[in-house]
XYZ file of C-alpha atoms in Angstrom:
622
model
C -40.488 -4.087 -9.583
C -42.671 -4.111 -12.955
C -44.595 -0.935 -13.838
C -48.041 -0.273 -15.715
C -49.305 2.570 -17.130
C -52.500 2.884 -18.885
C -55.045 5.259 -19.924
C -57.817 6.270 -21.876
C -57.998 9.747 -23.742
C -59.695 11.254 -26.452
C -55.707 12.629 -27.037
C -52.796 11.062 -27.952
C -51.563 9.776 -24.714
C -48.669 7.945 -26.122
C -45.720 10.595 -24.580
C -47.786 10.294 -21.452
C -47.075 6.098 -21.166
C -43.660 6.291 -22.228
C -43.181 9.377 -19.711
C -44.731 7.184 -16.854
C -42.390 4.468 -17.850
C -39.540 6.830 -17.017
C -40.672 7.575 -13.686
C -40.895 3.904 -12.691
C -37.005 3.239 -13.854
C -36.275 3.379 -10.750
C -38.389 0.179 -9.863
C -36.261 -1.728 -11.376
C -37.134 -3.948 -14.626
C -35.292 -5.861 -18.070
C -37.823 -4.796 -20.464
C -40.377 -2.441 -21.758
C -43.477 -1.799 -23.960
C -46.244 -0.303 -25.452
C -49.462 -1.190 -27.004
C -52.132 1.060 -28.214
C -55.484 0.624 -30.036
C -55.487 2.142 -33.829
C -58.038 -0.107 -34.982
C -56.676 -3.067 -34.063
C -53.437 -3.595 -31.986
C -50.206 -2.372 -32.137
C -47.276 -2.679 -29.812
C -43.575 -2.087 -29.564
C -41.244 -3.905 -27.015
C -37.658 -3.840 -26.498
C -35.057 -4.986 -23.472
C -33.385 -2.154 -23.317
C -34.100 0.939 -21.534
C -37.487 3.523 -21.840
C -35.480 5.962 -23.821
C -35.197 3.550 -26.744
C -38.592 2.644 -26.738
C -39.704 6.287 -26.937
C -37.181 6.103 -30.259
C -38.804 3.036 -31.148
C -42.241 4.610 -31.053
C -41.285 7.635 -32.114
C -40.014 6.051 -35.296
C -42.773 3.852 -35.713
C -45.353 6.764 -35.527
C -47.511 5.134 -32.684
C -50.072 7.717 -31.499
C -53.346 6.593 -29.829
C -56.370 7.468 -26.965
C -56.414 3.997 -25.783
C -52.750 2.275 -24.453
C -51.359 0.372 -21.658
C -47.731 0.126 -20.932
C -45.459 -1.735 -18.602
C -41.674 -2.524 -17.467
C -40.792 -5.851 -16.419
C -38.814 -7.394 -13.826
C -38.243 -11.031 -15.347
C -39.781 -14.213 -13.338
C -41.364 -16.422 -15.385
C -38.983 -16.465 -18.957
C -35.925 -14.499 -19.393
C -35.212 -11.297 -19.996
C -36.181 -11.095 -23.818
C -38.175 -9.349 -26.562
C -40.904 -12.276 -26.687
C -41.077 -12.248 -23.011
C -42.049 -8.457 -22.528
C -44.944 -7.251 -21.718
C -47.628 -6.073 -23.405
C -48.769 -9.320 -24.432
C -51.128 -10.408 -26.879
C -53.789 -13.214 -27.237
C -53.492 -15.768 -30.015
C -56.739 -17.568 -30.473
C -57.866 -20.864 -31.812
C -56.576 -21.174 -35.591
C -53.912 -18.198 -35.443
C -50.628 -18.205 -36.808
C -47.974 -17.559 -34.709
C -46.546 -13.425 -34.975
C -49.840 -12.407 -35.482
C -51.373 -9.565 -33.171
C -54.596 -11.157 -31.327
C -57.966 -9.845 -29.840
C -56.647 -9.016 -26.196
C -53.540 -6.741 -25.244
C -52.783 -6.951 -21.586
C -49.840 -5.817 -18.831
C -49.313 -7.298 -15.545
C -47.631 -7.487 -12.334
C -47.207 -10.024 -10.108
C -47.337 -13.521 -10.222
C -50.246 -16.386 -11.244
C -49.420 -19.234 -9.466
C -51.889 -21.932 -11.477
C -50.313 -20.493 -14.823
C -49.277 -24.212 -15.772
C -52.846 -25.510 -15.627
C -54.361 -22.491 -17.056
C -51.660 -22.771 -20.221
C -52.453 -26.597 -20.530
C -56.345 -25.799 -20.454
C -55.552 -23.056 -23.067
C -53.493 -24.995 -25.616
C -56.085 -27.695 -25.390
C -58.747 -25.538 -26.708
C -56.092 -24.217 -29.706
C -54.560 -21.126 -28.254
C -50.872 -20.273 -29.395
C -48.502 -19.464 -26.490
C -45.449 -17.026 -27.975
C -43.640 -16.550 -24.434
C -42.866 -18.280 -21.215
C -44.551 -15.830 -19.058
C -47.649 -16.343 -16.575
C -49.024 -13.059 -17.789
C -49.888 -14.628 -21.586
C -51.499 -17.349 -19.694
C -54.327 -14.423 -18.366
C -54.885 -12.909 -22.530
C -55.550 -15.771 -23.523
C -57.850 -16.301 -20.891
C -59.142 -13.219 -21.194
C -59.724 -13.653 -24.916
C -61.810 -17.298 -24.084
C -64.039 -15.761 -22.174
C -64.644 -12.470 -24.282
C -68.587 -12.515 -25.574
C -68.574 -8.293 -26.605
C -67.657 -6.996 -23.128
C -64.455 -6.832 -21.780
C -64.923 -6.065 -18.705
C -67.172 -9.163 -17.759
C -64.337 -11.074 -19.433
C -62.068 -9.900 -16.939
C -64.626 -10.183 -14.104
C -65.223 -13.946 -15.141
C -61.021 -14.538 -15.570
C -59.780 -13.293 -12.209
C -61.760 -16.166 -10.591
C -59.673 -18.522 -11.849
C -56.087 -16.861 -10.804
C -54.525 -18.277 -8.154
C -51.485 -15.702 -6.890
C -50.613 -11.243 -7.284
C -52.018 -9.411 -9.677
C -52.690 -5.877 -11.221
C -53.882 -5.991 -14.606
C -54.502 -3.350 -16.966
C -56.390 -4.835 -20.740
C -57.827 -3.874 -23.386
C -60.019 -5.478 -26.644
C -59.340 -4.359 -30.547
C -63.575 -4.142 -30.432
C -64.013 -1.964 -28.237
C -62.004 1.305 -28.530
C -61.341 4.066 -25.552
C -62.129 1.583 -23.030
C -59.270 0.038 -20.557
C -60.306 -2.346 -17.853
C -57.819 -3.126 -14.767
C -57.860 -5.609 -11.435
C -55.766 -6.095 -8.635
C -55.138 -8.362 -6.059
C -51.783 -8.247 -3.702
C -49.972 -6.118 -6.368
C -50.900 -2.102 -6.158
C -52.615 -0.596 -8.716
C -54.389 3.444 -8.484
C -56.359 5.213 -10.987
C -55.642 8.771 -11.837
C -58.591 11.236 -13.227
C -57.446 13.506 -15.479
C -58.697 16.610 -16.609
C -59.620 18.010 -20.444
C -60.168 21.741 -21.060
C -60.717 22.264 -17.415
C -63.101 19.538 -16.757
C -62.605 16.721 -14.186
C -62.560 13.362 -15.071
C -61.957 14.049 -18.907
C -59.118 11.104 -19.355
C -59.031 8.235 -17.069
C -55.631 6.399 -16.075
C -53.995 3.829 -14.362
C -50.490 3.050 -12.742
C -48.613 0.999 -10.616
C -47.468 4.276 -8.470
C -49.306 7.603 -8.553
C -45.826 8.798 -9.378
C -45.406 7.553 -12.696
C -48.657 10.057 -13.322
C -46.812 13.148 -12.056
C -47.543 15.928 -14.197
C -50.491 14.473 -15.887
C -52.961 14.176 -12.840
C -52.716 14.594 -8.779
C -56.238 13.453 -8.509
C -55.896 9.579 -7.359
C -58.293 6.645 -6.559
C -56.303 3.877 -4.508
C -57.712 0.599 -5.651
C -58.244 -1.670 -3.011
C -57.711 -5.860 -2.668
C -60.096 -7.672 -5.199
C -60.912 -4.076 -6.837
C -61.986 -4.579 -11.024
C -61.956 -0.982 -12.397
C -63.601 0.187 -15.987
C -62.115 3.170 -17.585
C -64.374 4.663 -20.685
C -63.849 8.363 -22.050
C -65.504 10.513 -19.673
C -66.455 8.050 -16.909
C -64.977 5.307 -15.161
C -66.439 2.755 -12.686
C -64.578 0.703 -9.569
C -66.895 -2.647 -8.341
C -65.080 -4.897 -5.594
C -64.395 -8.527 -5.476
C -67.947 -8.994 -5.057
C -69.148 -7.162 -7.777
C -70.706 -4.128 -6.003
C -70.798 -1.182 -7.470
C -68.362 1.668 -5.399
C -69.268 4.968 -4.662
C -66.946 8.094 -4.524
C -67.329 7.161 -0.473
C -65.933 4.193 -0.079
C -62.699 4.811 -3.083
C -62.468 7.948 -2.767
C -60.538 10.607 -5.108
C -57.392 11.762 -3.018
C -55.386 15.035 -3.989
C -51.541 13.285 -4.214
C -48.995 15.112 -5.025
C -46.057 12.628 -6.566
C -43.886 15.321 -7.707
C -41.666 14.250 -10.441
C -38.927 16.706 -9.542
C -38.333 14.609 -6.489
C -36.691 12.394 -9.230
C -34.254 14.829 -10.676
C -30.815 14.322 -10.347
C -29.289 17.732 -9.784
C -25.635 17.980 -9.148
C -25.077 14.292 -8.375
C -24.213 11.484 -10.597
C -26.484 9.283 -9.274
C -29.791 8.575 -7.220
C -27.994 6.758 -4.984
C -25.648 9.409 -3.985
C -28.240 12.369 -4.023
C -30.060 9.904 -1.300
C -26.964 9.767 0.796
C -26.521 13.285 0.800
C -29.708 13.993 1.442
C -30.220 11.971 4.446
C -29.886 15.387 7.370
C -32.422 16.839 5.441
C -34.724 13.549 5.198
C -34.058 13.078 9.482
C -34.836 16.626 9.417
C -38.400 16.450 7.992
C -39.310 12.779 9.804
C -38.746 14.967 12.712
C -39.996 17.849 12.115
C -42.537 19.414 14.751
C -41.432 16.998 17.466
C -41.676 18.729 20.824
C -42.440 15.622 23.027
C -43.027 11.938 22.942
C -45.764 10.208 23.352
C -47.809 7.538 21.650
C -49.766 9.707 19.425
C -47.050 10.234 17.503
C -48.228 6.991 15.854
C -51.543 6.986 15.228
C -55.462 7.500 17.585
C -55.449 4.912 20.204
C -51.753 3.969 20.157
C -51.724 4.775 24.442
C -54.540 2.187 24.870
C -52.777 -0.320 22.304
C -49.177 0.185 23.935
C -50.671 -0.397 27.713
C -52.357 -3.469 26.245
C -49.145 -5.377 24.743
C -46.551 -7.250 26.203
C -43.912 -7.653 23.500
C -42.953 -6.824 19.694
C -43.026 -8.610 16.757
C -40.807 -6.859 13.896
C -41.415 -7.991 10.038
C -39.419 -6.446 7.559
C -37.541 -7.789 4.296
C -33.811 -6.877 3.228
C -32.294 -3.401 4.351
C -35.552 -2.507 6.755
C -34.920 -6.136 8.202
C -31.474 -4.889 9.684
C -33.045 -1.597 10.190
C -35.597 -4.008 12.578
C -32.902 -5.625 14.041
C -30.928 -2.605 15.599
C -34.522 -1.239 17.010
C -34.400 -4.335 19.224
C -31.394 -3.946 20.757
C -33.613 -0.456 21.584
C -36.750 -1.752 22.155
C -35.112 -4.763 24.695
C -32.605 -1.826 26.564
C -34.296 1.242 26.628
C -38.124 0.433 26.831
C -37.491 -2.964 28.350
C -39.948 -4.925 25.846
C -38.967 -8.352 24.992
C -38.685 -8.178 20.670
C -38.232 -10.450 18.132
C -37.651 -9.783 14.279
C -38.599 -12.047 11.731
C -37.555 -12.052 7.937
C -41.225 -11.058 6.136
C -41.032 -14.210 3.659
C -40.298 -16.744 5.852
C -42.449 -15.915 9.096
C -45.056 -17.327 7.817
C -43.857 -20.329 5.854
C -42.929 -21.535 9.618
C -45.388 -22.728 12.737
C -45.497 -20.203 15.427
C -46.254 -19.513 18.712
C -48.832 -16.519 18.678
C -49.082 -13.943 21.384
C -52.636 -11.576 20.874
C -50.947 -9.289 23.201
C -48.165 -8.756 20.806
C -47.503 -5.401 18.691
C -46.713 -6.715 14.793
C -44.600 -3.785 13.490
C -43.979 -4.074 9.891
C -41.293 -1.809 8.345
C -41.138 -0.902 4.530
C -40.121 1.684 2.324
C -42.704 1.590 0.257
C -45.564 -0.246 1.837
C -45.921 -2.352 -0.980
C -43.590 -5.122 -0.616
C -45.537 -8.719 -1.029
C -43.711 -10.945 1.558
C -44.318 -8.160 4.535
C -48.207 -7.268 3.405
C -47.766 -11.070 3.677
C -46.532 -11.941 6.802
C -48.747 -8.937 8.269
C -51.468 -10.203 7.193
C -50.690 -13.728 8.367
C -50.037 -12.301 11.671
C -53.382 -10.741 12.181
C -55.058 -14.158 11.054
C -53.128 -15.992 14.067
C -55.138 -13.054 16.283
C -52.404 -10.781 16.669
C -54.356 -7.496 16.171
C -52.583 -4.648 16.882
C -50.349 -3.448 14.200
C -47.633 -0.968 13.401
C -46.311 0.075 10.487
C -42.858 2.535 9.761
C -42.804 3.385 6.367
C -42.232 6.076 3.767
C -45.424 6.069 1.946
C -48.841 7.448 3.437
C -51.221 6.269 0.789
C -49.643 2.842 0.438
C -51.493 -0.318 1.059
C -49.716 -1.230 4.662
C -50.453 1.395 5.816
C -54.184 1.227 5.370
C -53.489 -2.690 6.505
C -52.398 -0.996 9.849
C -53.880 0.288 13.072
C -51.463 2.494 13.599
C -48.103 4.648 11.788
C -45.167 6.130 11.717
C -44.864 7.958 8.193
C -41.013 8.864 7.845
C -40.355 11.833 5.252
C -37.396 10.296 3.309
C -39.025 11.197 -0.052
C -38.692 9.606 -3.134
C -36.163 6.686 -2.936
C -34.717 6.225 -7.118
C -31.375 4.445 -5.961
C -32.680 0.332 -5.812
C -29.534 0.270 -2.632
C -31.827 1.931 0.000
C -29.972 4.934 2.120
C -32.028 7.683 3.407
C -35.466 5.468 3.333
C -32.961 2.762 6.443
C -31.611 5.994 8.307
C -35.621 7.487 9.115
C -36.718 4.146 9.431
C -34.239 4.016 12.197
C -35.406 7.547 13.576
C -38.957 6.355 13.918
C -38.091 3.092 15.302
C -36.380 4.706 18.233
C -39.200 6.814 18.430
C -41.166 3.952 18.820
C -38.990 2.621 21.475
C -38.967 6.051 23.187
C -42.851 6.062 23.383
C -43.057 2.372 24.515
C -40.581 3.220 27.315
C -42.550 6.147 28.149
C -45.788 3.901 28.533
C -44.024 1.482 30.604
C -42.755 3.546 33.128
C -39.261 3.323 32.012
C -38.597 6.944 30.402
C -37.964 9.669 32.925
C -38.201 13.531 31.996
C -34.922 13.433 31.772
C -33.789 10.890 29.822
C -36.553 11.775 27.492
C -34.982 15.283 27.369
C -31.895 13.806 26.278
C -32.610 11.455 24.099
C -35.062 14.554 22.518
C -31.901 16.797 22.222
C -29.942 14.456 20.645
C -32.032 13.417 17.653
C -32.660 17.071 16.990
C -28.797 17.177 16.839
C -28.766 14.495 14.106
C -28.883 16.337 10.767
C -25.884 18.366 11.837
C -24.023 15.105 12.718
C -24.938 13.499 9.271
C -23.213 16.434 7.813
C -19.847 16.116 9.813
C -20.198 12.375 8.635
C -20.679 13.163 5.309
C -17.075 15.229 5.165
C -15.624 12.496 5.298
C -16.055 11.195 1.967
C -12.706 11.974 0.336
C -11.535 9.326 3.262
C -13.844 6.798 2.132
C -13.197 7.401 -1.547
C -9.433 6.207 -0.464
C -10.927 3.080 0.722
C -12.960 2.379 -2.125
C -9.693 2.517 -4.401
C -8.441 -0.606 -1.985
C -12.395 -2.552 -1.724
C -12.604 -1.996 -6.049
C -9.976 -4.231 -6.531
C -11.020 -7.068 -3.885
C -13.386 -10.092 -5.057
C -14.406 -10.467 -1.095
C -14.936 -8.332 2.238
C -15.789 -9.336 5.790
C -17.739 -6.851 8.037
C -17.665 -6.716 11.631
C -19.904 -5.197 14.861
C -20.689 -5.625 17.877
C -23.785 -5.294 20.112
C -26.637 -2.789 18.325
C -23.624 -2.009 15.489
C -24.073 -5.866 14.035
C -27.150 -5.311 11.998
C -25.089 -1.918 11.031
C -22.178 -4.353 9.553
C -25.440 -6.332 7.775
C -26.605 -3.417 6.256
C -22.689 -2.618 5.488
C -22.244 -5.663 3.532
C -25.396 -5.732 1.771
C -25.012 -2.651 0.252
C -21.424 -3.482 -0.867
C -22.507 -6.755 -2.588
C -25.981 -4.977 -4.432
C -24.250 -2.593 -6.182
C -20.451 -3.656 -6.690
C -20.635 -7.156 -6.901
C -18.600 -7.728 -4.555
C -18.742 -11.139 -1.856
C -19.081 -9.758 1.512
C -20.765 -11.344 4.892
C -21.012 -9.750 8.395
C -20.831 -11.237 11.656
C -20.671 -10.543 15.269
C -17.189 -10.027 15.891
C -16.997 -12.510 18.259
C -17.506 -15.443 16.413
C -14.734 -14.596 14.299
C -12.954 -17.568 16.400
C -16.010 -19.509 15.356
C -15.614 -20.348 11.891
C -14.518 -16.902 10.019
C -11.337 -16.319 10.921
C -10.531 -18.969 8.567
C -11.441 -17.190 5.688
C -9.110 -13.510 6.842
C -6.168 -13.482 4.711
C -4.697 -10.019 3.032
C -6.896 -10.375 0.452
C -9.399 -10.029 2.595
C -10.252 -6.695 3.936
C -12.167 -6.430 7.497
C -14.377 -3.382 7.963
C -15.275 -3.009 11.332
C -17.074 -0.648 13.444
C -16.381 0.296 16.335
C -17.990 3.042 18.340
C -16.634 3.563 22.011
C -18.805 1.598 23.890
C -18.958 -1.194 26.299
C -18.130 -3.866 24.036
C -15.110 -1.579 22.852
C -12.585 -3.150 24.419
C -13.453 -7.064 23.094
C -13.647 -5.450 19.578
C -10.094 -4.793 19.869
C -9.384 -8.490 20.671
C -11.323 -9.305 17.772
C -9.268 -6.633 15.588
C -6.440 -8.207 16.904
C -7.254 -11.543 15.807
C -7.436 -10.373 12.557
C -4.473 -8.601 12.001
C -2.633 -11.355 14.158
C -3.904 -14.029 11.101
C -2.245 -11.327 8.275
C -5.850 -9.458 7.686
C -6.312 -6.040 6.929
C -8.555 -3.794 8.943
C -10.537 -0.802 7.927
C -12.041 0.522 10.780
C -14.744 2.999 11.719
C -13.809 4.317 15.080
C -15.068 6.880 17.537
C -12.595 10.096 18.229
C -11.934 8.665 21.776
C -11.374 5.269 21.032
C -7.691 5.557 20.948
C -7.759 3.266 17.442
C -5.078 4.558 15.916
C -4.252 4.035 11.812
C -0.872 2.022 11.756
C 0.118 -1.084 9.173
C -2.368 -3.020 7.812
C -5.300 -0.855 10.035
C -6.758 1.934 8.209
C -8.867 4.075 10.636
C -11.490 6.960 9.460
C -12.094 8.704 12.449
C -15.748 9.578 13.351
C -16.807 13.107 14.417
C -18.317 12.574 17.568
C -19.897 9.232 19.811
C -23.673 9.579 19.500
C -24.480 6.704 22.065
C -27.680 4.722 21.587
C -28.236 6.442 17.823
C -24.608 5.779 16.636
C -25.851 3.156 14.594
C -27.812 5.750 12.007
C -24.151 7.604 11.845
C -22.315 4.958 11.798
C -23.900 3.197 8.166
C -23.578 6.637 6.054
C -19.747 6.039 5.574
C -20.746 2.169 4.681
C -23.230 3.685 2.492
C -20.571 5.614 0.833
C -17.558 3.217 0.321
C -20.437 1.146 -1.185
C -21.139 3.533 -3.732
C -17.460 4.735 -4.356
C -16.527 0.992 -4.575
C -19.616 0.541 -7.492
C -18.490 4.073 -9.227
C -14.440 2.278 -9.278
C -15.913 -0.895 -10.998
C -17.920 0.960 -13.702
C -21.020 -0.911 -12.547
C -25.112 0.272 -12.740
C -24.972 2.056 -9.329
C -28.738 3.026 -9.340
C -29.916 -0.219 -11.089
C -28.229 -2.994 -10.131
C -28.594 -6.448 -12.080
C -30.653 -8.587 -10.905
C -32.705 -6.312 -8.617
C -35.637 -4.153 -8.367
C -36.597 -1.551 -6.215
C -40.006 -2.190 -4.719
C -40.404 -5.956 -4.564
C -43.766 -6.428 -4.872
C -44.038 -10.703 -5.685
C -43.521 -13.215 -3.853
């Protein structure tokens, strides 16, 4: 979602804002902005994209040491100039337009922003958007007796909700202050004529610093951080003082050319391509299982538990329901999944013997830190986490890991971040059969051989794109789609429809195709296409009913079958033909061609493939 970048140079570090901004498109946001320090403040906004701010700036000659910058992902006020961030205070007696004391970016979300604005407007202060984030300059500004930093320090106790806040004062040049709570937030330390810690700066993601610094301090809950030219100082919620021990400097290398396009036309179809080579590397080196694959002491937690909890949001949600069709077959482990923002909204029944497996892509998103952390205050210790980044806060939250190797993840539709989710979740199943006495040497072996035999499979699978380009020519000119599974292939038909709807727009549901007799079948006509897929497995044979009833009520099938499945293409059934069965990891072969008729559909309709409306990447409010 939004993105900050801030810093603190004795060089213009304008280019390196606006560059940062670039690297977080891919978050997601509506607007943009800058604000430096010449003297006093000066800022330019717009709601377009980063590359017309950079002409903005450009054109406006703004050049400073001290900035902060930011893209926004409307919540509070719509998506316009007076809304972006970075926002200004207005104090008592100022006229409205005029630049105030305090500039300030922030993401997340304050919660007591009402009473705080009513407090504020009491005491005179001028309110120019409808944003939560003005609400904390202007308290900021209040509270401001020479020393910004204690004015922050003294503010953050009275914000209730996320936040990761990056300010600085017109009185007190090279010096940015920053805070976070349940919104991430890293400093980078940058170095001048060959000298560490010369230029001090902070960011949402350590990527949007690429290029500029690898040398990274992850900020922890409650952290305040002071960044000054030449020095810089972290103190925790409690005001202590933090050593180079306890937030330590980490080597990270975010490369930015993990963002580059290449040959494709978009992020989202580099990702899909690149998902034998992303199974590849979340495999890489694996000669065995067992529980160490997922962290120090995962034997002694896996012989302790008795069942799995799975939190997730959105496309790792489905990815959490197809690993308990595993988890409940294979390793014999009774599993339940629970959407991340509404597990714990609801009373539950807490088990301590229960593993909480949490599964995000970037280990950042607010509702599963959340739920995770709600889990662990009902007593449920031991914790699990799949996801894609190793330096992100769940999975410090976590006892225990599973770091998949997708890489860098532009495209807001997730592809190759679901498919090594998906590898590491049968993993996971693999090594909790193994500790339960349900995983022989030879099934092991097998199930072994044929994950190693993935990447080639995604490849056959991806040949068949100038099929599913033929389909998207039908889907582009439909305002609705139904897709259908079966079995471990339902939350595959999810995932299908999601990622038709995100980036084309189009209506679509899924549904186990056997309650198409219980309410949807009402719905098929031949405007209605019905994607189904159907592997050759033991529910084969009551697909075809199901297919049948469909066609039977004048709907037209596109199906996704298995080469022995004896589906054959005929009127009104279009059939793509799958390479090969793949058994219990058909599911991770079976979504790449859903993946791609979503993107093919999108690229028909002329719509933002990579950025969807309405969306962001990394959700990281409430």
């Amino acid at each position: 979602m939004c993105g900050i970048v801030a810093g603190v140079s004795g060089r213009n570090i304008v280019p390196v804002l606006v560059q940062g901004l670039q690297r977080l498109e891919y978050r997601g946001y509506d607007s943009c902005g800058v604000a430096v320090h010449t003297g006093g403040l000066q800022r330019a906004r717009s709601t377009a994209r980063v590359a017309e701010l950079a002409q903005q700036v450009q054109a406006e000659g703004i050049a400073s040491g001290t900035g902060i910058a930011h893209t926004r992902w409307a919540t509070h006020g719509a998506p316009v100039v007076h809304n972006a961030h970075p926002h200004f205070s207005h104090g008592p007696g100022s006229a409205a337009g005029t630049l105030g004391r305090v500039a300030l970016v922030h993401n997340g979300i304050i919660e007591n922003h009402d009473e705080l604005r009513a407090a504020l407007q009491a005491r005179g202060y001028v309110f120019e958007s409808q944003t939560d984030t003005e609400v904390i300059a202007h308290l900021i500004d209040s509270l401001y007796e020479g020393d910004v930093f204690a004015a922050l320090q003294t503010a953050v106790v009275q914000l209730h909700g996320a936040y990761a806040l990056a300010v600085f004062h017109k009185d007190e040049p090279h010096r940015v202050v920053g805070a976070r709570a349940g919104s991430p937030l890293v400093l980078g330390v940058g170095t001048v004529d060959g000298v560490p810690g010369g230029e001090h700066f902070l960011a949402s993601d350590a990527m949007a610093l690429a290029g500029v610094t690898d040398q990274i301090v992850y900020l922890e809950e409650g952290d305040l951080v002071d960044l000054q030219l030449g020095r810089y100082w972290v103190l925790d919620a409690q005001g202590r003082a933090l050593d180079a021990a306890r937030r330590p400097v980490k080597t990270v290398l975010a490369h930015s050319g993990a963002a580059e396009l290449g040959p494709y036309r978009h992020y989202m179809q580099k990702e899909i391509f690149e998902q034998p080579r992303a199974i590849g590397d979340t495999l890489e080196g694996l000669e065995g299982i067992t529980p160490e694959l997922f962290g120090d002491g995962a034997y002694r937690i896996f012989k302790d538990i008795d069942n799995v909890l799975i939190l997730a949001c959105g496309t790792s949600y489905y990815s959490g329901c197809t690993a308990k069709y595993w988890l409940e077959s294979i390793a014999k482990i009774p599993t339940q999944v629970e959407v991340a923002s509404e597990y714990r909204y609801r009373t539950s029944v807490p088990n301590p013997r229960t593993l909480v497996v949490t599964i995000t892509q970037s280990g950042e998103t607010a509702d599963t830190l959340a739920a995770l952390r709600h889990a662990q205050g009902l007593g449920m210790k031991h914790t699990l986490t799949i996801c894609n980044v190793s330096t992100s806060a769940m999975v410090r939250e976590c006892e225990l890991a599973y770091i998949t190797r997708a890489g860098v993840e532009i495209g807001v539709a997730s592809t190759k971040a679901f498919t090594t989710q998906l590898a590491g979740l049968f993993l996971l199943t693999l090594a909790l059969a193994q500790v339960r006495g349900h995983l022989g040497a030879a099934e092991e072996a097998g199930h072994l051989k044929a994950m190693r035999h993935l990447p080639v499979a995604l490849q056959a699978v991806l040949a068949l794109e100038p099929q599913v380009i033929s389909w998207a020519e039908d889907f582009a000119r439909m305002d609705n789609a139904l897709f259908l599974g079966r079995g471990l292939h339902y939350p595959i038909a999810l995932e299908g429809a999601l990622k038709l709807k995100e980036i084309s727009y189009i209506h679509a549901e899924a549904y186990p195709a056997g309650e198409l007799k219980h309410g949807p079948l009402a719905l098929v006509t031949a405007a209605m296409p019905v994607v189904t897929v159907a592997p050759n497995d033991t529910l084969l044979e009551k697909l075809k009913s199901n297919m049948q009833e469909v066609r039977a009520r004048g709907g037209v099938l596109y199906v996704l079958a298995d080469a022995d499945t004896r589906i054959t293409s005929s009127e009104g059934i279009h059939v793509i033909r799958m390479p090969e069965h793949y058994g219990a990891l058909s599911p991770i072969l079976h979504v790449v061609p859903l993946q791609m008729l979503a993107y093919h559909t999108a690229l028909a309709k002329g719509t933002d493939v990579d950025k969807p409306r309405n969306l962001a990447k990394s959700v990281t409010v409430e």
